[in-house]
Amino acid sequence: MIERLLIQNFLRFEHLEIEFDSEMNILVGDNDTGKSTIMSALEMALTGRLGGRTLDGERSPHWFTKSVSEAWIMAIQKRSDTPPPVILIEAYFRDSGMLVALKGKNNSLHLDVPGIRLEVQLDPAFAVEYAAYVTEPEKVTSIPIEFFRVDRHDFAGEDVSRARPVVTAALIDASTLRLQSGTDYYLRKSISDHLDLEARAKLSLAFRNHKEALVQDPAFVAANDSIKVERTTLSKKSLTLSSDASAKSSWESGLVPHLDSIPFDLVGQGEQSAFKILLALEKDGTDRHVVMVEEPENHLSHSNLSKLISRIRERSSGQQVFLTTHSSFVLNKLGIDKLRLLSESGQLTLGSLPNDTKKYFAKLAGYDTLRMVLAKSVVLVEGPSDELIVQKAYHQKHGRLPIEDGIDVLSVQALAFKRFLELGKALSLKIAVVTDLDDDVSDAKARKRFEQFEVSQRVKGFVGNVADGRTLEPQLVSSAGRAALNTVFGWNTITDDELVDKMTASKTEAALRIFEHASDITMPEYINDAIKFVE
């Protein structure tokens, strides 16, 4: 369906061109990287609405990118003859027979393909008012959006603002559940779309007949008999009460959806958001083409989120889904290869990820892959004790935790190292791998776990000196010394072997006490080397 989206001067982006998967697109990124901007742009181009409301009523000078707005204001204040800025959003569709009516070259890339072009630009009808506004540059503090208009045309050049949409779309924002204005528009529309023309006509007639019959109720008759005695209008007309039979009071807005006899807005928020998502996906792909979902994990328990994701996978066939998330579980279950990562430096996809790694994360969806996806660099360790010691070593060196510098320390089971290294390779991340030794003779066996990834110069494995012991605990005793560690633990061990045994018997607790201890200790050299590598 949507093959490419182009955005200029809108919210987060001065310029963005992003390509999409034909079925599932999972938008991921740190805060303020543009996920919601992309969803808003898609909604505006496809539906002529924003948050379920008409664009004319939602126009704002803040639609314009801050840098573009500031540059225009500065130019005006310098009395430069600068034209007003323009917002451009273009949705490019894959060529198909059903979209031939939208096909043409009315787009900035001059491609002969189907699509929709939305522009927010100065309305010629307000050219005089705009000219008068900029003649007093000292008073110009924002773009006069009141003088602008929103135009939506297909790539054939035809106005689509009032035409029946060829491509239909629904947006469900599970993060806010704007019941009174935003997503309830799509709820009503989804319900309506599930009825054929005959059913809608009969329902509308029955609803209107019911309202008209209501005025014959004795309570209505008695009330009107009382009211019409007072003739306060100039022409002595009678005032009475009646029901509204106009189009604005249609059955869509007059009837309230119920779930098991409970009004929809009174059921749990998780149930509301899940129902809206599934209802939007339930229509055949020939009727509902694009479904956009903001953060489906909101308001749902883990078990219900698992059910929802399974149903999204089942029902999305024939439709194109755009989804934002902060959940690794959602990303892993729906397919990590469907990710569209947004960052300050641009976009990234994981199409090159090996199939067995995609399947691994889909089956074992509990892995926190999003932490790796969003990190600047990563230290992979084998367990929570290693994770705590690496964090302590970093804090000793910098006075802050690694995550504050965008460096994440991930505890990964040994069998998952390869999967995370494949993911890191696809993300072009710098990764330090900290592992135990596998034998007392050499480090060769331990290094074989990740040596195939070291050729990229962005991955490097780190293990301790063989002479200092196979695991973290003897390595710590060797570097920090028994006296310092006895002080940390409040112990009085006599030999190094006794200290190692006590630390090994409670590995995580020992590491936690080292992490929380106020004083520094001398860390094993391989831990410091790993930190230096990812810095």
Coordinates of C-alpha atoms in Angstrom, one line a residue:
M1 CA 0.0 0.0 0.0
I2 CA 2.1 3.0 1.2
E3 CA 5.6 2.6 -0.2
R4 CA 7.2 5.9 0.9
L5 CA 6.3 8.9 3.0
L6 CA 7.9 12.3 2.4
I7 CA 7.6 15.1 4.9
Q8 CA 8.9 18.7 4.7
N9 CA 8.7 21.4 7.4
F10 CA 6.3 19.5 9.6
L11 CA 6.7 19.2 13.4
R12 CA 9.9 17.2 13.9
F13 CA 11.2 17.1 10.4
E14 CA 12.5 19.7 8.0
H15 CA 12.9 16.8 5.6
L16 CA 12.2 13.1 5.9
E17 CA 11.9 10.4 3.3
I18 CA 11.1 7.0 4.7
E19 CA 10.2 3.7 3.0
F20 CA 7.8 1.2 4.5
D21 CA 7.1 -2.5 4.6
S22 CA 3.9 -3.5 2.8
E23 CA 2.5 -5.3 5.8
M24 CA 3.9 -4.3 9.2
N25 CA 5.9 -1.3 10.3
I26 CA 7.1 -0.9 13.9
L27 CA 8.3 2.7 14.6
V28 CA 10.8 2.8 17.4
G29 CA 13.0 5.6 18.7
D30 CA 13.9 7.6 21.7
N31 CA 11.6 10.4 22.8
D32 CA 11.3 13.3 20.4
T33 CA 12.7 11.3 17.4
G34 CA 9.6 11.7 15.3
K35 CA 7.5 8.5 15.7
S36 CA 4.3 10.5 16.5
T37 CA 5.1 13.0 13.7
I38 CA 5.1 10.2 11.2
M39 CA 1.8 8.9 12.5
S40 CA 0.3 12.3 12.4
A41 CA 1.5 12.9 8.9
L42 CA 0.0 9.6 7.7
E43 CA -3.3 10.4 9.4
M44 CA -3.4 13.9 7.8
A45 CA -2.6 12.7 4.3
L46 CA -4.9 9.7 4.3
T47 CA -7.9 11.0 6.2
G48 CA -7.7 14.8 6.2
R49 CA -7.9 14.6 10.0
L50 CA -5.6 14.9 13.0
G51 CA -6.5 13.1 16.2
G52 CA -9.9 12.4 14.6
R53 CA -10.6 16.1 14.1
T54 CA -10.8 18.0 10.9
L55 CA -7.6 19.8 9.9
D56 CA -9.3 23.2 9.4
G57 CA -10.1 23.2 13.1
E58 CA -6.7 22.0 14.2
R59 CA -4.4 24.3 12.3
S60 CA -1.5 25.6 14.4
P61 CA 1.6 27.6 13.8
H62 CA 3.4 24.9 15.8
W63 CA 2.8 22.5 12.9
F64 CA 5.8 24.1 11.3
T65 CA 9.2 22.8 12.2
K66 CA 10.7 25.1 14.9
S67 CA 13.8 25.8 12.8
V68 CA 11.8 26.7 9.7
S69 CA 9.5 29.0 11.8
E70 CA 12.4 30.8 13.4
A71 CA 14.2 31.2 10.1
W72 CA 11.1 32.8 8.6
I73 CA 10.5 35.1 11.5
M74 CA 14.2 36.2 11.5
A75 CA 14.0 36.9 7.7
I76 CA 10.8 38.9 8.1
Q77 CA 12.3 41.0 11.0
K78 CA 15.3 41.7 8.7
R79 CA 12.7 43.0 6.1
S80 CA 13.7 40.3 3.7
D81 CA 11.2 39.4 0.9
T82 CA 10.9 35.8 2.1
P83 CA 8.0 33.8 0.9
P84 CA 5.8 32.1 3.6
P85 CA 6.9 28.5 4.4
V86 CA 5.0 25.5 3.2
I87 CA 4.3 22.1 4.9
L88 CA 4.4 19.2 2.5
I89 CA 3.3 15.6 3.2
E90 CA 3.3 13.1 0.4
A91 CA 2.2 9.4 0.7
Y92 CA 3.5 7.3 -2.2
F93 CA 1.5 4.1 -2.9
R94 CA 2.6 0.9 -4.6
D95 CA 1.2 0.9 -8.1
S96 CA -1.9 -1.2 -8.5
G97 CA -5.1 -1.3 -10.5
M98 CA -7.3 -0.2 -7.7
L99 CA -5.3 3.0 -7.2
V100 CA -5.1 4.1 -10.9
A101 CA -7.3 7.1 -10.2
L102 CA -4.6 8.5 -7.8
K103 CA -1.8 8.0 -10.3
G104 CA 0.2 10.9 -11.7
K105 CA 3.3 13.0 -11.3
N106 CA 1.9 15.7 -9.0
N107 CA 4.6 15.0 -6.4
S108 CA 8.0 16.4 -5.5
L109 CA 9.8 13.3 -6.7
H110 CA 8.1 13.5 -10.2
L111 CA 7.3 9.8 -10.0
D112 CA 4.4 8.4 -12.1
V113 CA 2.8 6.5 -9.2
P114 CA -0.4 6.7 -7.1
G115 CA -0.4 8.9 -4.1
I116 CA -1.8 11.8 -2.0
R117 CA -0.2 15.2 -1.6
L118 CA -1.0 17.4 1.4
E119 CA 0.1 21.0 1.5
V120 CA -0.3 23.7 4.2
Q121 CA 0.3 27.0 2.5
L122 CA -0.7 30.6 2.2
D123 CA -4.3 31.0 1.0
P124 CA -4.4 33.4 -2.0
A125 CA -7.6 34.8 -0.6
F126 CA -5.6 36.2 2.3
A127 CA -2.7 37.5 0.3
V128 CA -3.5 41.1 1.2
E129 CA -3.9 40.4 4.9
Y130 CA -0.6 38.5 4.9
A131 CA 1.2 41.3 3.1
A132 CA -0.2 43.8 5.7
Y133 CA 0.9 41.5 8.6
V134 CA 4.6 41.3 7.5
T135 CA 4.8 45.1 6.9
E136 CA 5.2 45.4 10.7
P137 CA 8.1 43.0 11.2
E138 CA 8.7 44.0 14.8
K139 CA 5.3 42.5 15.7
V140 CA 5.8 39.2 13.8
T141 CA 6.3 36.5 16.4
S142 CA 4.7 33.5 14.7
I143 CA 3.6 32.2 11.3
P144 CA 0.0 33.6 10.7
I145 CA -1.6 30.2 10.3
E146 CA -5.0 31.9 10.1
F147 CA -4.1 33.0 6.6
F148 CA -3.1 29.5 5.5
R149 CA -5.1 26.6 4.0
V150 CA -4.8 22.8 3.8
D151 CA -5.0 21.3 0.4
R152 CA -5.2 17.6 -0.3
H153 CA -4.8 16.3 -3.9
D154 CA -3.9 13.0 -5.4
F155 CA -0.9 12.6 -7.7
A156 CA -3.2 13.0 -10.7
G157 CA -3.9 16.6 -9.4
E158 CA -7.5 16.0 -8.3
D159 CA -8.8 17.5 -5.0
V160 CA -9.5 14.6 -2.6
S161 CA -10.6 16.6 0.4
R162 CA -14.3 15.9 -0.2
A163 CA -14.1 12.7 -2.3
R164 CA -14.8 9.3 -0.9
P165 CA -11.4 8.0 0.0
V166 CA -9.8 5.4 -2.2
V167 CA -7.5 4.4 0.6
T168 CA -9.1 4.2 4.0
A169 CA -7.3 4.4 7.3
A170 CA -7.9 4.3 11.1
L171 CA -5.8 5.6 13.9
I172 CA -6.0 4.2 17.4
D173 CA -4.1 6.0 20.1
A174 CA -3.9 3.6 23.0
S175 CA -1.6 5.9 24.9
T176 CA -4.3 8.5 25.6
L177 CA -7.7 7.1 24.6
R178 CA -9.2 10.4 23.7
L179 CA -12.7 9.2 24.1
Q180 CA -14.7 12.4 23.4
S181 CA -13.1 13.5 20.2
G182 CA -10.1 11.6 18.9
T183 CA -10.3 7.9 18.6
D184 CA -14.1 7.6 19.3
Y185 CA -14.5 9.1 15.8
Y186 CA -12.7 6.0 14.5
L187 CA -14.7 3.7 16.8
R188 CA -18.0 5.0 15.4
K189 CA -16.6 4.9 11.9
S190 CA -15.3 1.3 12.3
I191 CA -18.8 0.2 13.6
S192 CA -20.4 1.9 10.7
D193 CA -18.0 0.3 8.2
H194 CA -19.0 -3.1 9.4
L195 CA -22.6 -2.5 8.1
D196 CA -23.5 -2.5 4.5
L197 CA -25.5 0.3 2.9
E198 CA -28.9 -1.4 3.4
A199 CA -28.2 -2.1 7.1
R200 CA -27.1 1.5 7.7
A201 CA -30.1 2.9 5.9
K202 CA -32.5 0.8 7.9
L203 CA -30.8 1.6 11.2
S204 CA -30.8 5.3 10.4
L205 CA -34.6 5.2 9.5
A206 CA -35.4 3.2 12.7
F207 CA -33.4 5.6 14.8
R208 CA -35.2 8.7 13.3
N209 CA -38.6 7.0 13.6
H210 CA -37.8 6.3 17.2
K211 CA -36.9 9.9 17.9
E212 CA -40.0 11.2 16.1
A213 CA -42.2 8.8 18.1
L214 CA -40.6 10.0 21.3
V215 CA -42.5 13.3 21.1
Q216 CA -45.8 11.4 21.4
D217 CA -44.9 10.1 24.8
P218 CA -47.2 11.5 27.5
A219 CA -44.3 13.1 29.3
F220 CA -43.3 15.0 26.1
V221 CA -47.0 16.0 25.5
A222 CA -47.5 17.3 29.0
A223 CA -44.2 19.2 29.0
N224 CA -45.0 20.9 25.6
D225 CA -48.5 21.8 26.8
S226 CA -46.9 23.7 29.7
I227 CA -44.1 25.3 27.6
K228 CA -46.2 26.5 24.7
V229 CA -48.4 28.7 26.9
E230 CA -45.6 31.1 27.1
R231 CA -45.3 33.1 23.9
T232 CA -42.2 35.1 24.3
T233 CA -41.1 35.4 20.6
L234 CA -41.8 38.6 18.6
S235 CA -44.1 36.7 16.2
K236 CA -45.9 34.9 19.0
K237 CA -44.6 31.5 17.9
S238 CA -45.0 28.5 20.3
L239 CA -41.9 27.0 22.0
T240 CA -41.9 23.2 22.2
L241 CA -39.4 20.4 22.8
S242 CA -38.7 17.8 20.1
S243 CA -35.9 15.4 19.1
D244 CA -33.2 16.3 16.6
A245 CA -33.8 14.5 13.3
S246 CA -31.0 16.3 11.4
A247 CA -28.0 14.6 9.9
K248 CA -25.7 15.9 12.7
S249 CA -27.8 13.8 15.1
S250 CA -27.4 10.6 13.2
W251 CA -27.4 7.1 14.7
E252 CA -23.5 7.0 14.7
S253 CA -23.4 9.8 17.3
G254 CA -26.6 9.1 19.0
L255 CA -26.0 5.4 19.9
V256 CA -23.5 4.4 22.5
P257 CA -21.5 1.2 22.0
H258 CA -21.7 -1.3 24.9
L259 CA -19.6 -4.3 25.8
D260 CA -21.6 -6.9 27.7
S261 CA -24.2 -4.2 28.5
I262 CA -21.6 -1.8 29.9
P263 CA -21.2 1.6 28.2
F264 CA -18.0 1.5 26.2
D265 CA -16.4 4.5 28.0
L266 CA -17.0 2.8 31.4
V267 CA -15.1 -0.5 30.7
G268 CA -11.4 -0.8 31.5
Q269 CA -9.0 1.2 29.4
G270 CA -7.1 -1.9 28.3
E271 CA -10.3 -3.4 27.0
Q272 CA -11.2 -0.2 25.2
S273 CA -7.8 0.2 23.4
A274 CA -7.7 -3.5 22.5
F275 CA -11.2 -3.5 21.2
K276 CA -10.6 -0.5 19.0
I277 CA -7.4 -2.0 17.5
L278 CA -9.1 -5.4 16.8
L279 CA -12.2 -3.7 15.3
A280 CA -10.1 -1.6 13.0
L281 CA -8.2 -4.8 11.8
E282 CA -11.4 -6.9 11.5
K283 CA -12.5 -5.4 8.2
D284 CA -11.4 -7.0 5.0
G285 CA -8.3 -5.4 3.5
T286 CA -10.3 -4.2 0.5
D287 CA -12.3 -2.0 2.8
R288 CA -9.8 -0.9 5.4
H289 CA -6.3 -0.5 4.0
V290 CA -4.2 1.2 6.7
V291 CA -4.3 0.8 10.5
M292 CA -2.2 3.0 12.7
V293 CA -1.7 2.1 16.4
E294 CA 0.1 4.2 19.0
E295 CA 1.6 2.2 21.8
P296 CA -0.7 -0.9 21.9
E297 CA 1.0 -2.0 25.2
N298 CA -0.7 0.8 27.2
H299 CA -3.2 -0.2 29.9
L300 CA -2.7 -4.0 29.2
S301 CA -1.3 -6.7 31.4
H302 CA 1.4 -8.9 30.0
S303 CA -1.0 -11.8 29.3
N304 CA -3.5 -9.6 27.6
L305 CA -0.8 -7.9 25.6
S306 CA 0.3 -11.3 24.4
K307 CA -3.2 -12.1 23.3
L308 CA -3.6 -8.8 21.5
I309 CA -0.3 -9.1 19.6
S310 CA -1.3 -12.6 18.5
R311 CA -4.6 -11.3 17.2
I312 CA -2.9 -8.4 15.5
R313 CA -0.7 -10.9 13.6
E314 CA -3.7 -13.0 12.7
R315 CA -6.0 -10.1 11.5
S316 CA -3.5 -7.8 9.8
S317 CA -3.4 -9.9 6.6
G318 CA -4.3 -7.8 3.6
Q319 CA -3.8 -4.5 5.6
Q320 CA -0.8 -2.3 6.2
V321 CA -0.1 -1.7 9.9
F322 CA 1.9 1.2 11.4
L323 CA 2.7 0.8 15.0
T324 CA 4.7 2.7 17.6
T325 CA 5.9 1.0 20.7
H326 CA 8.2 1.2 23.7
S327 CA 7.9 -2.5 24.4
S328 CA 10.5 -5.1 23.4
F329 CA 7.8 -7.8 23.7
V330 CA 5.7 -6.1 21.0
L331 CA 8.7 -5.6 18.8
N332 CA 9.9 -9.2 19.2
K333 CA 6.5 -10.8 18.7
L334 CA 5.5 -8.8 15.6
G335 CA 9.0 -9.2 14.0
I336 CA 12.2 -7.4 14.8
D337 CA 12.9 -7.2 11.1
K338 CA 9.8 -4.9 10.7
L339 CA 11.5 -2.3 12.8
R340 CA 11.9 1.3 11.6
L341 CA 14.4 2.9 14.0
L342 CA 14.3 6.7 14.2
S343 CA 17.3 8.6 15.6
E344 CA 19.0 11.9 15.4
S345 CA 21.3 10.5 12.7
G346 CA 18.5 9.1 10.5
Q347 CA 16.6 5.8 10.0
L348 CA 17.6 2.2 10.2
T349 CA 15.9 -1.1 9.3
L350 CA 16.9 -4.6 10.2
G351 CA 16.0 -6.4 7.0
S352 CA 19.5 -7.9 6.9
L353 CA 19.0 -9.7 10.2
P354 CA 19.3 -13.5 9.7
N355 CA 16.1 -15.4 9.7
D356 CA 17.0 -17.7 12.6
T357 CA 17.7 -14.7 14.7
K358 CA 14.3 -13.1 13.8
K359 CA 12.6 -16.4 14.8
Y360 CA 14.6 -16.6 18.0
F361 CA 13.5 -13.3 19.3
A362 CA 9.9 -13.9 18.2
K363 CA 9.8 -17.2 20.1
L364 CA 11.6 -15.9 23.2
A365 CA 10.0 -12.4 23.1
G366 CA 11.0 -11.6 26.7
Y367 CA 14.5 -10.4 25.7
D368 CA 14.8 -6.6 26.1
T369 CA 16.0 -6.0 22.6
L370 CA 14.8 -2.4 22.6
R371 CA 17.5 -1.5 25.1
M372 CA 20.0 -2.6 22.5
V373 CA 18.1 -0.9 19.7
L374 CA 18.1 2.5 21.5
A375 CA 21.6 2.4 22.9
K376 CA 24.6 4.2 21.5
S377 CA 26.9 1.3 22.5
V378 CA 26.5 -1.8 24.6
V379 CA 28.4 -4.1 27.0
L380 CA 27.1 -7.6 26.9
V381 CA 27.6 -9.7 30.1
E382 CA 26.7 -13.2 31.2
G383 CA 24.7 -12.4 34.4
P384 CA 23.5 -9.9 36.9
S385 CA 26.7 -10.0 39.0
D386 CA 28.8 -9.0 35.9
E387 CA 26.3 -6.3 35.1
L388 CA 26.6 -4.7 38.5
I389 CA 30.4 -4.8 38.5
V390 CA 30.6 -3.2 35.0
Q391 CA 28.2 -0.5 36.2
K392 CA 30.4 0.1 39.4
A393 CA 33.6 0.2 37.3
Y394 CA 32.1 2.8 35.0
H395 CA 30.7 4.9 37.9
Q396 CA 34.2 4.8 39.5
K397 CA 35.7 6.2 36.4
H398 CA 33.1 8.8 35.4
G399 CA 31.0 9.5 38.5
R400 CA 27.8 8.5 36.7
L401 CA 26.2 5.3 35.4
P402 CA 26.9 4.2 31.8
I403 CA 23.2 4.5 30.7
E404 CA 23.5 8.3 31.4
D405 CA 26.0 8.3 28.5
G406 CA 23.9 6.1 26.2
I407 CA 25.9 3.0 27.0
D408 CA 23.7 0.1 28.1
V409 CA 25.0 -3.0 30.0
L410 CA 22.9 -6.0 29.1
S411 CA 22.9 -9.3 31.0
V412 CA 22.4 -12.0 28.4
Q413 CA 22.4 -15.8 28.7
A414 CA 25.4 -17.4 27.0
L415 CA 23.3 -19.1 24.4
A416 CA 21.8 -15.7 23.4
F417 CA 25.1 -13.9 22.8
K418 CA 25.1 -14.8 19.1
R419 CA 21.6 -13.5 18.6
F420 CA 22.4 -10.2 20.3
L421 CA 25.6 -9.8 18.4
E422 CA 23.7 -10.4 15.1
L423 CA 21.3 -7.7 16.2
G424 CA 24.1 -5.4 17.1
K425 CA 25.8 -6.0 13.8
A426 CA 22.6 -5.0 12.0
L427 CA 22.4 -1.8 14.1
S428 CA 26.2 -1.0 13.5
L429 CA 26.7 -0.8 17.3
K430 CA 29.9 -0.9 19.1
I431 CA 29.7 -3.9 21.5
A432 CA 32.0 -5.1 24.2
V433 CA 31.4 -8.7 25.3
V434 CA 32.5 -9.6 28.8
T435 CA 32.6 -13.3 29.6
D436 CA 34.1 -15.9 31.9
L437 CA 36.9 -18.2 30.9
D438 CA 35.9 -21.7 29.8
D439 CA 38.9 -23.5 31.2
D440 CA 42.0 -22.9 33.2
V441 CA 44.5 -23.3 30.4
S442 CA 43.8 -20.4 27.9
D443 CA 41.2 -17.9 26.7
A444 CA 40.9 -19.4 23.3
K445 CA 37.6 -21.4 23.9
A446 CA 35.9 -18.3 25.4
R447 CA 36.8 -16.1 22.5
K448 CA 35.4 -18.5 19.9
R449 CA 31.9 -17.5 21.1
F450 CA 32.2 -14.1 19.4
E451 CA 35.4 -14.2 17.2
Q452 CA 33.3 -14.2 14.0
F453 CA 31.9 -10.8 14.9
E454 CA 35.3 -9.2 15.8
V455 CA 36.3 -8.8 12.2
S456 CA 34.0 -5.7 12.0
Q457 CA 36.2 -3.8 14.5
R458 CA 33.0 -2.9 16.3
V459 CA 32.8 -6.0 18.4
K460 CA 35.4 -7.1 20.9
G461 CA 35.5 -9.8 23.5
F462 CA 37.0 -9.3 26.9
V463 CA 38.1 -12.1 29.4
G464 CA 40.3 -12.1 32.4
N465 CA 43.8 -13.4 32.8
V466 CA 43.9 -17.1 33.0
A467 CA 46.2 -17.0 36.1
D468 CA 43.6 -15.0 38.0
G469 CA 40.7 -17.5 37.8
R470 CA 38.0 -18.6 35.4
T471 CA 35.1 -16.5 36.8
L472 CA 34.4 -13.0 38.0
E473 CA 34.9 -13.7 41.7
P474 CA 38.5 -14.8 41.7
Q475 CA 39.2 -12.0 39.2
L476 CA 37.9 -9.5 41.7
V477 CA 39.9 -11.0 44.5
S478 CA 43.0 -10.8 42.4
S479 CA 42.5 -7.2 41.4
A480 CA 41.0 -5.7 44.5
G481 CA 42.7 -7.8 47.2
R482 CA 41.3 -9.7 50.1
A483 CA 41.6 -6.9 52.6
A484 CA 39.6 -4.4 50.5
L485 CA 36.9 -6.9 49.8
N486 CA 36.6 -8.0 53.5
T487 CA 36.0 -4.3 54.3
V488 CA 33.3 -4.2 51.6
F489 CA 31.5 -7.3 52.9
G490 CA 32.3 -7.0 56.6
W491 CA 33.9 -10.4 56.6
N492 CA 37.1 -11.7 58.0
T493 CA 38.2 -14.4 55.6
I494 CA 41.7 -15.8 56.1
T495 CA 42.5 -17.0 52.6
D496 CA 41.7 -15.9 49.0
D497 CA 40.1 -19.3 48.4
E498 CA 37.7 -18.8 51.3
L499 CA 36.8 -15.3 50.1
V500 CA 36.1 -16.6 46.5
D501 CA 33.9 -19.4 47.9
K502 CA 31.8 -17.0 50.0
M503 CA 31.4 -14.6 47.1
T504 CA 30.6 -17.4 44.7
A505 CA 27.9 -18.8 47.0
S506 CA 26.0 -15.5 46.8
K507 CA 27.2 -14.1 43.5
T508 CA 24.5 -11.4 42.9
E509 CA 24.4 -10.3 46.6
A510 CA 28.2 -9.9 46.6
A511 CA 28.2 -7.9 43.4
L512 CA 25.4 -5.7 44.7
R513 CA 27.3 -4.9 47.9
I514 CA 30.4 -3.9 45.8
F515 CA 28.1 -1.8 43.6
E516 CA 26.6 0.0 46.6
H517 CA 29.8 0.4 48.6
A518 CA 30.9 4.1 48.9
S519 CA 34.6 3.5 48.3
D520 CA 36.3 2.5 45.0
I521 CA 37.9 -0.8 44.5
T522 CA 40.5 -1.9 42.0
M523 CA 38.7 -3.5 39.1
P524 CA 40.0 -6.4 36.9
E525 CA 41.8 -5.0 33.9
Y526 CA 39.5 -6.7 31.4
I527 CA 36.5 -4.9 32.8
N528 CA 38.2 -1.5 32.4
D529 CA 39.3 -2.4 28.9
A530 CA 35.7 -3.3 27.9
I531 CA 34.5 0.1 29.2
K532 CA 37.3 1.9 27.3
F533 CA 36.3 0.1 24.1
V534 CA 32.7 1.2 24.1
E535 CA 33.5 4.7 25.1

